[in-house]
Coordinates of C-alpha atoms in Angstrom, one line a residue:
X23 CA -13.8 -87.3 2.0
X24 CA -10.8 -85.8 3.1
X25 CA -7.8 -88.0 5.4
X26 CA -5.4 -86.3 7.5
X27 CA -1.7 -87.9 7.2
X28 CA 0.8 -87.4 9.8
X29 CA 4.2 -87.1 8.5
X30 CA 7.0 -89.4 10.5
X31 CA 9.5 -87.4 12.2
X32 CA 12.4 -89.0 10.4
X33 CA 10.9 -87.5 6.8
X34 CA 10.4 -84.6 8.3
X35 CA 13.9 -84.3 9.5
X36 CA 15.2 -85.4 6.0
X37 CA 12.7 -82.4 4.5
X38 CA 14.1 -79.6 6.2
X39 CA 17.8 -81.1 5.9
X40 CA 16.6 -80.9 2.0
X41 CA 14.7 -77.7 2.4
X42 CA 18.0 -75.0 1.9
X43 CA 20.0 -77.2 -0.5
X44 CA 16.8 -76.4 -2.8
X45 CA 17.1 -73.0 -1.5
X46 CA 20.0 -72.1 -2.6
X47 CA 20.0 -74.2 -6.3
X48 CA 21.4 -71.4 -8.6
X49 CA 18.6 -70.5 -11.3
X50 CA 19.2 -71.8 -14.3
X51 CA 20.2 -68.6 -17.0
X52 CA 17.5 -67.2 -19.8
X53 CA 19.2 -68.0 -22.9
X54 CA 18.2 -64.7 -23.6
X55 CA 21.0 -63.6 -21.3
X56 CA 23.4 -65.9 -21.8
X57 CA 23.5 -65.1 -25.6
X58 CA 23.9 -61.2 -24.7
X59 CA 26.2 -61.6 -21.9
X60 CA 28.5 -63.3 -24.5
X61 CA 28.1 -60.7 -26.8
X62 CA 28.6 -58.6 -24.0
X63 CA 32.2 -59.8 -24.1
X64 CA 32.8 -60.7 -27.4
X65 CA 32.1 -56.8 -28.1
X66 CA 33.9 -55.5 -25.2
X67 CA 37.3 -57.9 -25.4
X68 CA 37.4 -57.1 -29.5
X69 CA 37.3 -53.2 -28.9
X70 CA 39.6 -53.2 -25.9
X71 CA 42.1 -55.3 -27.6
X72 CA 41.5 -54.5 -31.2
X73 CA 41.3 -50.8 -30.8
X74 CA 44.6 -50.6 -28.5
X75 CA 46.4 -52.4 -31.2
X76 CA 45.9 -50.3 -33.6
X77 CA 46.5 -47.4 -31.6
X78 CA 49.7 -48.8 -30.2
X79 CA 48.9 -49.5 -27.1
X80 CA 48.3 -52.8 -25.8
X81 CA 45.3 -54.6 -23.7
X82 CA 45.0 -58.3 -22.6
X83 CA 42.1 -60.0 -22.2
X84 CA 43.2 -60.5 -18.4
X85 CA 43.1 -56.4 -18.5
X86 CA 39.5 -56.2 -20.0
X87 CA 38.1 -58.7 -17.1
X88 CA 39.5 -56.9 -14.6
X89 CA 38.6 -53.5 -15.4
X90 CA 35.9 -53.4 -18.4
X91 CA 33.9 -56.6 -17.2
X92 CA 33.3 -56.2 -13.7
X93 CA 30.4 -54.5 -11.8
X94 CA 28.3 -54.4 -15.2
X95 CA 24.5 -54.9 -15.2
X96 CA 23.6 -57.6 -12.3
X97 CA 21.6 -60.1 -14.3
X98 CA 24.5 -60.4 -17.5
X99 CA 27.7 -59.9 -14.8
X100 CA 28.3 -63.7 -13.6
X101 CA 27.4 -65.1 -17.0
X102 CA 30.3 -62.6 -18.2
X103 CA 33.1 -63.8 -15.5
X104 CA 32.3 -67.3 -16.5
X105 CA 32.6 -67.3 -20.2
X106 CA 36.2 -67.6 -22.2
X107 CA 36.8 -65.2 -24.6
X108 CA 38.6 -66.7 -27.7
X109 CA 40.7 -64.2 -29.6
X110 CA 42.0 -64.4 -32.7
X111 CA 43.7 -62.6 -35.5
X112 CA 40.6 -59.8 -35.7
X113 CA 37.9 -61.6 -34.3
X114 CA 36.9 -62.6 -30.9
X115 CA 33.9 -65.3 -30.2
X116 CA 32.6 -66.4 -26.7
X117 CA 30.6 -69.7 -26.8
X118 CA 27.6 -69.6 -25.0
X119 CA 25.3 -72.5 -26.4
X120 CA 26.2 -76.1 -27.3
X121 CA 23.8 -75.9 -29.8
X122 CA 24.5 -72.0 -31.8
X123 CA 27.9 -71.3 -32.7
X124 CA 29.6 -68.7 -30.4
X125 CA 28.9 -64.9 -30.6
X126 CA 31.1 -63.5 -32.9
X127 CA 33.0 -59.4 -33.4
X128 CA 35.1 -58.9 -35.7
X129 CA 37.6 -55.7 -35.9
X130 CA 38.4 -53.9 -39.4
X131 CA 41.2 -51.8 -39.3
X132 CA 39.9 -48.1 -38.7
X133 CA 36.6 -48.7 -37.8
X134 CA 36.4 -50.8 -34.8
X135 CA 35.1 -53.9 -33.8
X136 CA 30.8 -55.1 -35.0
X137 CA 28.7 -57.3 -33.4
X138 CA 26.8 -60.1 -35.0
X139 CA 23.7 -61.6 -34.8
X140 CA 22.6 -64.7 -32.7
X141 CA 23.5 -67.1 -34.6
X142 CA 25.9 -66.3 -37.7
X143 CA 29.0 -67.8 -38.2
X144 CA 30.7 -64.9 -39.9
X145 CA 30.1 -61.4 -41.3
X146 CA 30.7 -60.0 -44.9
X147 CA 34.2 -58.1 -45.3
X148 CA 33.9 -54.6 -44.4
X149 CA 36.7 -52.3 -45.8
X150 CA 39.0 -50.6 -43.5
X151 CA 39.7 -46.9 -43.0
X152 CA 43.3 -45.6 -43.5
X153 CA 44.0 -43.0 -40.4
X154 CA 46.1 -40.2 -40.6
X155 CA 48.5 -39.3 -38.2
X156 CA 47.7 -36.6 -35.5
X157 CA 49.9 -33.7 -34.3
X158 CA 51.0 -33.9 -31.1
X159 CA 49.2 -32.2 -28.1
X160 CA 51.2 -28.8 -27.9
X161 CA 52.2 -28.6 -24.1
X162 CA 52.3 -25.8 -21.5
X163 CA 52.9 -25.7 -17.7
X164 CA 49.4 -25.0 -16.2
X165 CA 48.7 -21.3 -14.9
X166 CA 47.5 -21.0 -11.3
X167 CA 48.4 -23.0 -7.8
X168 CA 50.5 -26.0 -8.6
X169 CA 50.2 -27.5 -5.3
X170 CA 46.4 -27.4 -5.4
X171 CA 46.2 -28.8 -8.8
X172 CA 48.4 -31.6 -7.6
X173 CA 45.9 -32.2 -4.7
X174 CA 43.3 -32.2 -7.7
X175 CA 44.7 -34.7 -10.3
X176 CA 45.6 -37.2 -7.0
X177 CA 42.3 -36.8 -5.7
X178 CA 41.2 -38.2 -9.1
X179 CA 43.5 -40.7 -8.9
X180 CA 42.1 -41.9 -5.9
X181 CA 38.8 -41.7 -3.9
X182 CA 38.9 -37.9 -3.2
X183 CA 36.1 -37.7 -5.2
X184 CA 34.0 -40.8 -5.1
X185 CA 35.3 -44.7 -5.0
X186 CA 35.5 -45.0 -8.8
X187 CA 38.5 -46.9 -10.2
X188 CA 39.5 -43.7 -12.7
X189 CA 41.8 -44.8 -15.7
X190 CA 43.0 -40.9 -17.3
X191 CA 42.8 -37.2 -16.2
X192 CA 43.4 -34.7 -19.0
X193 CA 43.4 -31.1 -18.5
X194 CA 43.7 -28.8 -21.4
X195 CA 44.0 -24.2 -21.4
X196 CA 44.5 -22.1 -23.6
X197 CA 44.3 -24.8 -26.4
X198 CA 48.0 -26.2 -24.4
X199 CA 48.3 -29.6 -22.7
X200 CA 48.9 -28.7 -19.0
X201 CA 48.2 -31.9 -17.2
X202 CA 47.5 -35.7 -17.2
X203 CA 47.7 -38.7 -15.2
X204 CA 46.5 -42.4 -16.2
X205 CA 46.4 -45.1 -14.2
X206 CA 48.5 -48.5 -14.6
X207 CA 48.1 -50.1 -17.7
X208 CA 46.5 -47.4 -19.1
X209 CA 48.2 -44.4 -21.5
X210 CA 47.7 -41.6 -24.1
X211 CA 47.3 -44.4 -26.5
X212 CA 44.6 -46.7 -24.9
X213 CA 41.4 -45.9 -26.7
X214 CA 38.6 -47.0 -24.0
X215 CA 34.4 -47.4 -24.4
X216 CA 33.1 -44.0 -23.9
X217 CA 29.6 -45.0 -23.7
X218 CA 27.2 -42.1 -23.6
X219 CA 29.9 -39.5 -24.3
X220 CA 29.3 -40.9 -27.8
X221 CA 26.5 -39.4 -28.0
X222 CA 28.0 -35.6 -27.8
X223 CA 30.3 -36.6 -30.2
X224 CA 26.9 -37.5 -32.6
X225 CA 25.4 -34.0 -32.1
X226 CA 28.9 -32.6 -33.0
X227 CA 28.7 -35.1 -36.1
X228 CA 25.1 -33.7 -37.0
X229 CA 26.6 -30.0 -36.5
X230 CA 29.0 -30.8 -39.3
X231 CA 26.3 -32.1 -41.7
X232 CA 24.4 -29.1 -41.3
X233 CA 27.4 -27.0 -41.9
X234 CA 28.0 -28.8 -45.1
X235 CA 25.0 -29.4 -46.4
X236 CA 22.9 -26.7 -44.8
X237 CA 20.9 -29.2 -43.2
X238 CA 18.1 -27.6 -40.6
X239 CA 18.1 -29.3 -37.6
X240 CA 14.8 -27.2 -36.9
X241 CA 13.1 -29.3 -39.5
X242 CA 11.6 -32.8 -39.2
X243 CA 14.2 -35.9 -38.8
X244 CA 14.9 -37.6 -42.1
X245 CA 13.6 -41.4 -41.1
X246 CA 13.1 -43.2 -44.4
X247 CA 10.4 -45.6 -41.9
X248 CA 8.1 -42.8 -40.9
X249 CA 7.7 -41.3 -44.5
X250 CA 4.2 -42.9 -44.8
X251 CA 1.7 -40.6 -45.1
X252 CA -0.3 -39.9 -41.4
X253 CA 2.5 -41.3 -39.6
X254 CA 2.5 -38.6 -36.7
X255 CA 6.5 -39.7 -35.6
X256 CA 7.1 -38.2 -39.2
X257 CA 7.1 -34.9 -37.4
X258 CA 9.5 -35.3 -34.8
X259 CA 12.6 -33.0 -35.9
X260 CA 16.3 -33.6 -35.6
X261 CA 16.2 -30.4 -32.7
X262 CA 13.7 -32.9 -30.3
X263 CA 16.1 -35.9 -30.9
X264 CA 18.9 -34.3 -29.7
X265 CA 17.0 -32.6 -26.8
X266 CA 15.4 -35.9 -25.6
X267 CA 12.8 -35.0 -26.4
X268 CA 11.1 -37.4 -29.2
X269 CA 7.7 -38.3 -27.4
X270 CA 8.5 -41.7 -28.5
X271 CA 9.0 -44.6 -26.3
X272 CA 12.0 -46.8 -25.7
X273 CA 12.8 -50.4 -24.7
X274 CA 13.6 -49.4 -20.7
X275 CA 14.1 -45.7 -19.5
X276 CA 16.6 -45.4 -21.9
X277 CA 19.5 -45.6 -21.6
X278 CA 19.9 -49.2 -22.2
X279 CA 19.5 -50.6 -25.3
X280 CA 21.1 -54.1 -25.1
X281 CA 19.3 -55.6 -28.1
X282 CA 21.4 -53.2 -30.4
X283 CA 24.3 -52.9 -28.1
X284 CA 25.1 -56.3 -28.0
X285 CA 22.4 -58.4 -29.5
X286 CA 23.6 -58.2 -33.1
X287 CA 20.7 -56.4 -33.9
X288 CA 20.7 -53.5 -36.5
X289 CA 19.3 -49.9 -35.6
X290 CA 17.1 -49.9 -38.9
X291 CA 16.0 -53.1 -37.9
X292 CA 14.6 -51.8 -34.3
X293 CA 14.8 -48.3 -33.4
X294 CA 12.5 -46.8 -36.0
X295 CA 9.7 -48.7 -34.9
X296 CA 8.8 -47.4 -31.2
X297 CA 5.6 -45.5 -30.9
X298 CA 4.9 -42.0 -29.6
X299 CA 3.7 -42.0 -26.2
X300 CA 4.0 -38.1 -25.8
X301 CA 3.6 -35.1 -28.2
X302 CA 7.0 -34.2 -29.3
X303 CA 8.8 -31.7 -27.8
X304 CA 6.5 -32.1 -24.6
X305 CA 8.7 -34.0 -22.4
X306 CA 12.4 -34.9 -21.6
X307 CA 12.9 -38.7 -21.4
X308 CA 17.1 -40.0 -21.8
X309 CA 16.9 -42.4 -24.2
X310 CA 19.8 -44.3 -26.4
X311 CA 17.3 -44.5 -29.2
X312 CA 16.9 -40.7 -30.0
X313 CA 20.5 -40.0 -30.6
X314 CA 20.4 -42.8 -32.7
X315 CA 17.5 -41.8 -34.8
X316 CA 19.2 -38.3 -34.9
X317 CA 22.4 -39.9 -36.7
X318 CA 19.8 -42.2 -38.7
X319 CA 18.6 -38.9 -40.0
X320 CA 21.8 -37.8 -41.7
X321 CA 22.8 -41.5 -42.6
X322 CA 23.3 -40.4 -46.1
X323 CA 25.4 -37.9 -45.9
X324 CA 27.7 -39.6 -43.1
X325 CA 27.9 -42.5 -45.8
X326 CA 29.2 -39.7 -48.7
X327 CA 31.5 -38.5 -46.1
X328 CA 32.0 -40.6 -43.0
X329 CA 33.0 -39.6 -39.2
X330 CA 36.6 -40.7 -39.6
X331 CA 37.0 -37.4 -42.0
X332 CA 36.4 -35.5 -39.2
X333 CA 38.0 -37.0 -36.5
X334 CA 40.8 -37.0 -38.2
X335 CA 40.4 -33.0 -39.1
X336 CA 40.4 -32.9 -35.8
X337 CA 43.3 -35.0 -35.2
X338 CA 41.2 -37.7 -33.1
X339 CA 43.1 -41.0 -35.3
X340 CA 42.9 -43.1 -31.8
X341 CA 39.0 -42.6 -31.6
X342 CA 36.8 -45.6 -33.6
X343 CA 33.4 -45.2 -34.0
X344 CA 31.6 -48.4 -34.6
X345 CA 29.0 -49.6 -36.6
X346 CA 26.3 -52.3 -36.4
X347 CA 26.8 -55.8 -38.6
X348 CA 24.4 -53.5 -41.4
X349 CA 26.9 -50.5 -41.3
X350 CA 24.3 -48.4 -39.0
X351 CA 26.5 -46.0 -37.0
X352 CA 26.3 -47.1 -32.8
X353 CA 26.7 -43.5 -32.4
X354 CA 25.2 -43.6 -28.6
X355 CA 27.6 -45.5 -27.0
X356 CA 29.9 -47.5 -29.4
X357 CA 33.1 -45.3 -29.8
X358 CA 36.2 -46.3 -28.8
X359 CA 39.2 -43.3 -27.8
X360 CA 41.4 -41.8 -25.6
X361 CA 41.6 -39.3 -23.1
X362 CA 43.6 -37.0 -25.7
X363 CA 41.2 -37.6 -28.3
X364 CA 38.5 -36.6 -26.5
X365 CA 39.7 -33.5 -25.3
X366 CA 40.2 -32.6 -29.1
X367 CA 36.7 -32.4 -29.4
X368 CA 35.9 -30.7 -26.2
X369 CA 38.7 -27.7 -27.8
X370 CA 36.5 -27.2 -30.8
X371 CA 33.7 -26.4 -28.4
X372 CA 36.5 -23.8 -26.7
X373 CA 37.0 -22.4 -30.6
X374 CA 33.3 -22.0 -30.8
X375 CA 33.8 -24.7 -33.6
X376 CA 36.7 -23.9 -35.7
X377 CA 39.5 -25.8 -35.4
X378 CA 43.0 -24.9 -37.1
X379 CA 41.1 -21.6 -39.0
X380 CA 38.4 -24.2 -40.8
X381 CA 35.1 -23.4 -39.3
X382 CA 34.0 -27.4 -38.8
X383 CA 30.5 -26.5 -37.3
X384 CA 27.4 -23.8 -38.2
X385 CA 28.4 -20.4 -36.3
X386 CA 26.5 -20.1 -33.4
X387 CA 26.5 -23.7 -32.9
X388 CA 28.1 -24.4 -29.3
X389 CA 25.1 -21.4 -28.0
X390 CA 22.8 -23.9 -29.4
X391 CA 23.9 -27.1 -28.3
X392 CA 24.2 -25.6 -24.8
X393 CA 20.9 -23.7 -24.5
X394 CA 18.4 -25.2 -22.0
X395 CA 15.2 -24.6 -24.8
X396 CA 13.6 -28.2 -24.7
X397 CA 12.2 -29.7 -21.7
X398 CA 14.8 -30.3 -18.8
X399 CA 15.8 -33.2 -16.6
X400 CA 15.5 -32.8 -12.9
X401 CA 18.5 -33.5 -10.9
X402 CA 21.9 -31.0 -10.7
X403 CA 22.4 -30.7 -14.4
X404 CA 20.4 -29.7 -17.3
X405 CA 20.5 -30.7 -20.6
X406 CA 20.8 -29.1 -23.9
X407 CA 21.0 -30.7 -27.7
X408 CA 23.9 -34.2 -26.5
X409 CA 25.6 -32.1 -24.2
X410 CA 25.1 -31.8 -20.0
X411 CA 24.6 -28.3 -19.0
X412 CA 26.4 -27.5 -15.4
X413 CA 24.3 -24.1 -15.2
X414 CA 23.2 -25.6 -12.0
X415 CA 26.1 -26.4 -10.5
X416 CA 27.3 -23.4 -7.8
X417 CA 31.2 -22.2 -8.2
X418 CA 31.3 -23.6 -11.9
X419 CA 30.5 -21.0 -14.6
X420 CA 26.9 -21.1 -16.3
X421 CA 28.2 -21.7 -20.1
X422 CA 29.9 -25.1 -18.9
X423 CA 29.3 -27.7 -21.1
X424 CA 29.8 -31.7 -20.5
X425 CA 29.8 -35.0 -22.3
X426 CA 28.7 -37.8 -19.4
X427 CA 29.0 -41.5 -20.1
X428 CA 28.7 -45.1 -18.2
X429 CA 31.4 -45.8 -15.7
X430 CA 32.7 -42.8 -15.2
X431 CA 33.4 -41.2 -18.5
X432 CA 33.3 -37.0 -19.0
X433 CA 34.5 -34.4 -21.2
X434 CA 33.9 -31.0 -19.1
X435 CA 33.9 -27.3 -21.4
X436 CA 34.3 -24.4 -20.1
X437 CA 34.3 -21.7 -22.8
X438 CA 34.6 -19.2 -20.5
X439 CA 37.3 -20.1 -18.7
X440 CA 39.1 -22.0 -22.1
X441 CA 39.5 -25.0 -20.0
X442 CA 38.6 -28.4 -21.3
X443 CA 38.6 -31.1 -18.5
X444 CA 38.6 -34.9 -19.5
X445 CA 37.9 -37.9 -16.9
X446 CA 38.1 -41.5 -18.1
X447 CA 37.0 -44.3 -15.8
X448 CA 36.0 -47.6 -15.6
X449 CA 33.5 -47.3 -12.5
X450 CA 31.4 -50.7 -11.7
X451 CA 27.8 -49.5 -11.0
X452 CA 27.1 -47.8 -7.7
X453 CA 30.3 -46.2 -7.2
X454 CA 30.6 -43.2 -9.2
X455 CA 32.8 -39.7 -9.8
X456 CA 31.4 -36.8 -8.7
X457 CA 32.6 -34.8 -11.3
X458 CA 31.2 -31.0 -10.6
X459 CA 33.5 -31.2 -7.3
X460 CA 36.4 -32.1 -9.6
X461 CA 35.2 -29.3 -11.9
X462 CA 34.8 -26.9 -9.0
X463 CA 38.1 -27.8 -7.7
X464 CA 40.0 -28.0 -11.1
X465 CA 38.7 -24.0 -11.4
X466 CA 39.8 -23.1 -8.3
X467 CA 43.6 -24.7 -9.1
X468 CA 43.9 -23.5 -12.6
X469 CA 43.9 -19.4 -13.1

């Protein structure tokens, strides 16, 4: 049988006094995310600092907190502020658990900063990359109304176009330098993250595969893992990688992949492995994985002749693109490089892909990268094979091209107009750039 208790009014007092103390007890962290928040840091401390060295600029971790480690992704941004970042002669490890040793990147001259897995202690020696030097940007005062570009660049500078923190304006015509800014602390020689604009520099990179080798991009994707016989992902072709296209699923919507990112996990390891959830070709879904499969696909030939031969073709020594601990290309997100740099690559697009009289890239190729074939986003902008198409965009011309990454990166083409437009940023989430009013009004200054 059931009593009834009646609760004295002095415990119940003392409950409710307890009652938001418990409330408000901070839950304690998944070691899941404190193990990729530190690598979170350890990554973004070792390519900040690292990367700048070498280019001959120079970052503090004081710098990186402030700009690169604040508003990231909610659940891994107060387990960020509150770990230490120990740096030392090319390594940087953040401890995380009494128990594991710290997570660990290391830097190797020329190639940027790796990850490594939960858990190790060190990584085997890679061997660095020697650079070459770059020309310098030849320079030209800009055509067109100089007070309205001024109101431009210090619009960019400042909120005119959204309450992003941006860190470097480049504008290039005609193939000339004509106008840059950067923000304190920043320079022409500060290499910075450029998260998904990575991943128009790995179409580009698959572009100049299939010039040299006469690869088809048509054809189905070269993934050693889906060579067994029946396996349907063993038609998915290099074309429906780039075009988001895969049918295949991902670990969220996309377009984070933390496991790889920061996890010390290797892209052979993982991204081969998701299953098709859609017939390729059939629908658009962003996803880090598919860019990453793409480059997968011409692993070979990138290990015969890797990136840094082309960058530096093109004269982009301050750009780094790294690598996972197993030498896999992190060609979605993890290059490091400067404003310059990346309006080097947005030119090439301008010369229809021949750079200094060398054609670098298949004829034809920017028409390809920019047409709208595959299935589209919806939203302002379409997309075409790694590149943003602004075809939607009113006052911008139809063949403009863009490169878009986290926080506030862009490269913006416009062929037509042999402009190349370049905004770096480090934006915390929820306060972005708008960057087809900075386009629209960059247009309207320039002649």
């Amino acid at each position: 049988m059931l009593q009834s208790f009646r609760i004295p009014g002095a415990a119940l007092l003392l409950l409710a006094a307890a009652a938001p103390t418990l409330a408000q007890t901070p839950p304690v962290p998944r070691p899941a995310d404190l193990a990729m928040a530190a690598g979170y840091k350890a990554l973004m401390v070792c390519g900040a600092v690292f990367n700048a060295r070498e280019a001959g600029a120079e970052r503090t971790v004081e710098s990186v907190e402030t700009h690169e480690l604040v508003g990231i992704y909610p659940e891994l941004d107060p387990l960020v502020r509150g770990m230490t970042a120990d740096v030392g002669e090319a390594e940087v490890r953040v401890a995380w658990d009494p128990t594991l040793p710290p997570r660990l990147a290391v830097h190797t001259p020329g190639r940027g900063c790796v990850i490594a897995p939960v858990g190790a202690e060190a990584l085997p020696p890679r061997a660095p990359v020697r650079r070459t030097d770059s020309t310098p940007w030849p320079t030209a005062a800009p055509r067109g109304d100089a007070a309205a570009l001024e109101t431009t660049l210090a619009g960019a500078m400042g909120d005119a176009y959204g309450p992003g923190v941006t860190t470097a304006v480049v504008m290039v015509q005609d193939g000339r330098l004509v106008a840059e800014r950067y923000r304190e602390g920043f320079g022409p020689d500060t290499p910075q993250r450029t998260w998904s604009v990575a991943k128009s520099l790995a179409g580009t990179l698959v572009g100049w595969v299939a010039h040299r080798t006469g690869n088809d991009v048509m054809g189905a994707a070269a993934i050693p893992e889906w060579s067994t016989p029946g396996d349907p992902r063993g038609a998915i072709t290099v074309d429906q990688l780039m075009r988001m296209s895969s049918g295949l699923t991902s670990d969220t919507a996309g377009s984070r992949t933390d496991a790889l990112y920061f996890g010390g996990v290797a892209i052979a390891e993982q991204t081969p492995g998701w299953p098709l959830i859609a017939p390729p070709g059939a629908r658009y879904r962003y996803a880090n994985n598919d860019t990453l499969l793409a480059i997968h696909s011409v692993a070979p030939a990138l290990a015969a002749t890797p990136p840094e031969t082309f960058l530096d073709r093109l004269g982009m020594t301050d750009t780094f693109v790294e690598t996972d601990w197993r030498g896999g290309y992190m060609l979605s997100s993890q290059v490091w490089s400067t404003a310059r740099d990346l309006a080097r690559l947005g030119q090439l697009y301008v010369q229809d892909g021949v750079w200094e009289g060398e054609r670098l890239l298949p004829e034809g190729w920017r028409a390809y990268v920019g047409d709208p074939s595959g299935p589209q986003p919806t939203g302002a902008l379409g997309y075409g094979a790694t590149v943003w198409l602004m075809n939607r965009s009113e006052g911008v011309p139809a063949d403009t091209l863009a490169a878009q990454g986290n926080r506030g990166q862009y490269i913006v083409i416009v062929p037509s107009r042999r402009l190349v437009l370049v905004r770096r940023g480090e934006d915390p989430a929820g306060r972005g750039f708008d960057i087809v009013a900075f386009t629209r009004d960059a247009l309207a200054a320039l002649e």
